[in-house]
Amino acid sequence: MLQTIIEHHFPHLAKNPQLKEEIVRSSELVQIKKGDVILKSGTYIKVIPFLVSGLVKIFKEDETGGEVLLYYIEPGESCVMSMTTLVKDEISKVKAIVEKDAEIVIIPAERALKMARNYPKWNEFFYDLFNLKFDELLHMVEVLTFSNKDRLLLEYLQKEATLHKSKKIQSTHQQIAKELGSSREVISRLLKKLEREGYLLLKQGLIQLVD
């Protein structure tokens, strides 16, 4: 089963037969529920996760306990920050929370380090993933720096709709504010502005994007 999962969801890693076999021998498939924390800020990396299904969000925490959404981990991806932190033997600076019930292939940290030393395909996978997530972060910085907040909010909602495959987004104003590093009052005001402009409809506990 694990071999089929690796071949289907992580084809780049499966191109090297020895690496694929090493991953199958070393890994475990686990089911994790929505809301579970799979990586805590300030802790050492114990496993490297590879997402098979579901959705994971990566947050940066500040000194006051506030959180800002950095990027998503989608099926077929891993946590590039986990691997980078593991290689540098540092504690994690990010937090990972399961957004949607997930299946995850986990590989113990010491086995992941061995694969990084022995298999170029492993490093290529993470280099490509790093470039992808770095581009996402650059886009976020661009929006935050050069754009108004309603554009940031609209792009966030559009991303959520795409990832959840639904234009109906079940999220509170407080939750959105937390992920965007804003306040509930600001988010509520911006949502009403976007509704007036025809981008969405606000319902009880629901935000529906309009085509």
Coordinates of C-alpha atoms in Angstrom, one line a residue, residues 14 17 19 40 42 45 51 69 72 88 100 104 114 127 170 172 182 195:
A14 CA 9.6 7.2 -6.7
P17 CA 13.9 2.6 -6.8
L19 CA 14.9 5.7 -2.4
K40 CA 4.7 22.9 17.5
G42 CA 9.9 25.8 19.7
I45 CA 11.7 17.9 14.5
L51 CA 0.6 14.8 2.9
L69 CA -0.7 32.1 8.1
Y72 CA -0.5 25.6 3.0
K88 CA 20.2 22.7 10.6
K100 CA -9.0 19.1 6.9
I104 CA 0.0 11.6 6.2
K114 CA 20.0 9.7 6.0
Y127 CA 14.5 22.2 -3.4
Q170 CA -17.3 27.9 6.8
T172 CA -15.7 32.8 11.6
S182 CA -5.6 41.3 11.8
E195 CA -20.2 42.0 -0.1

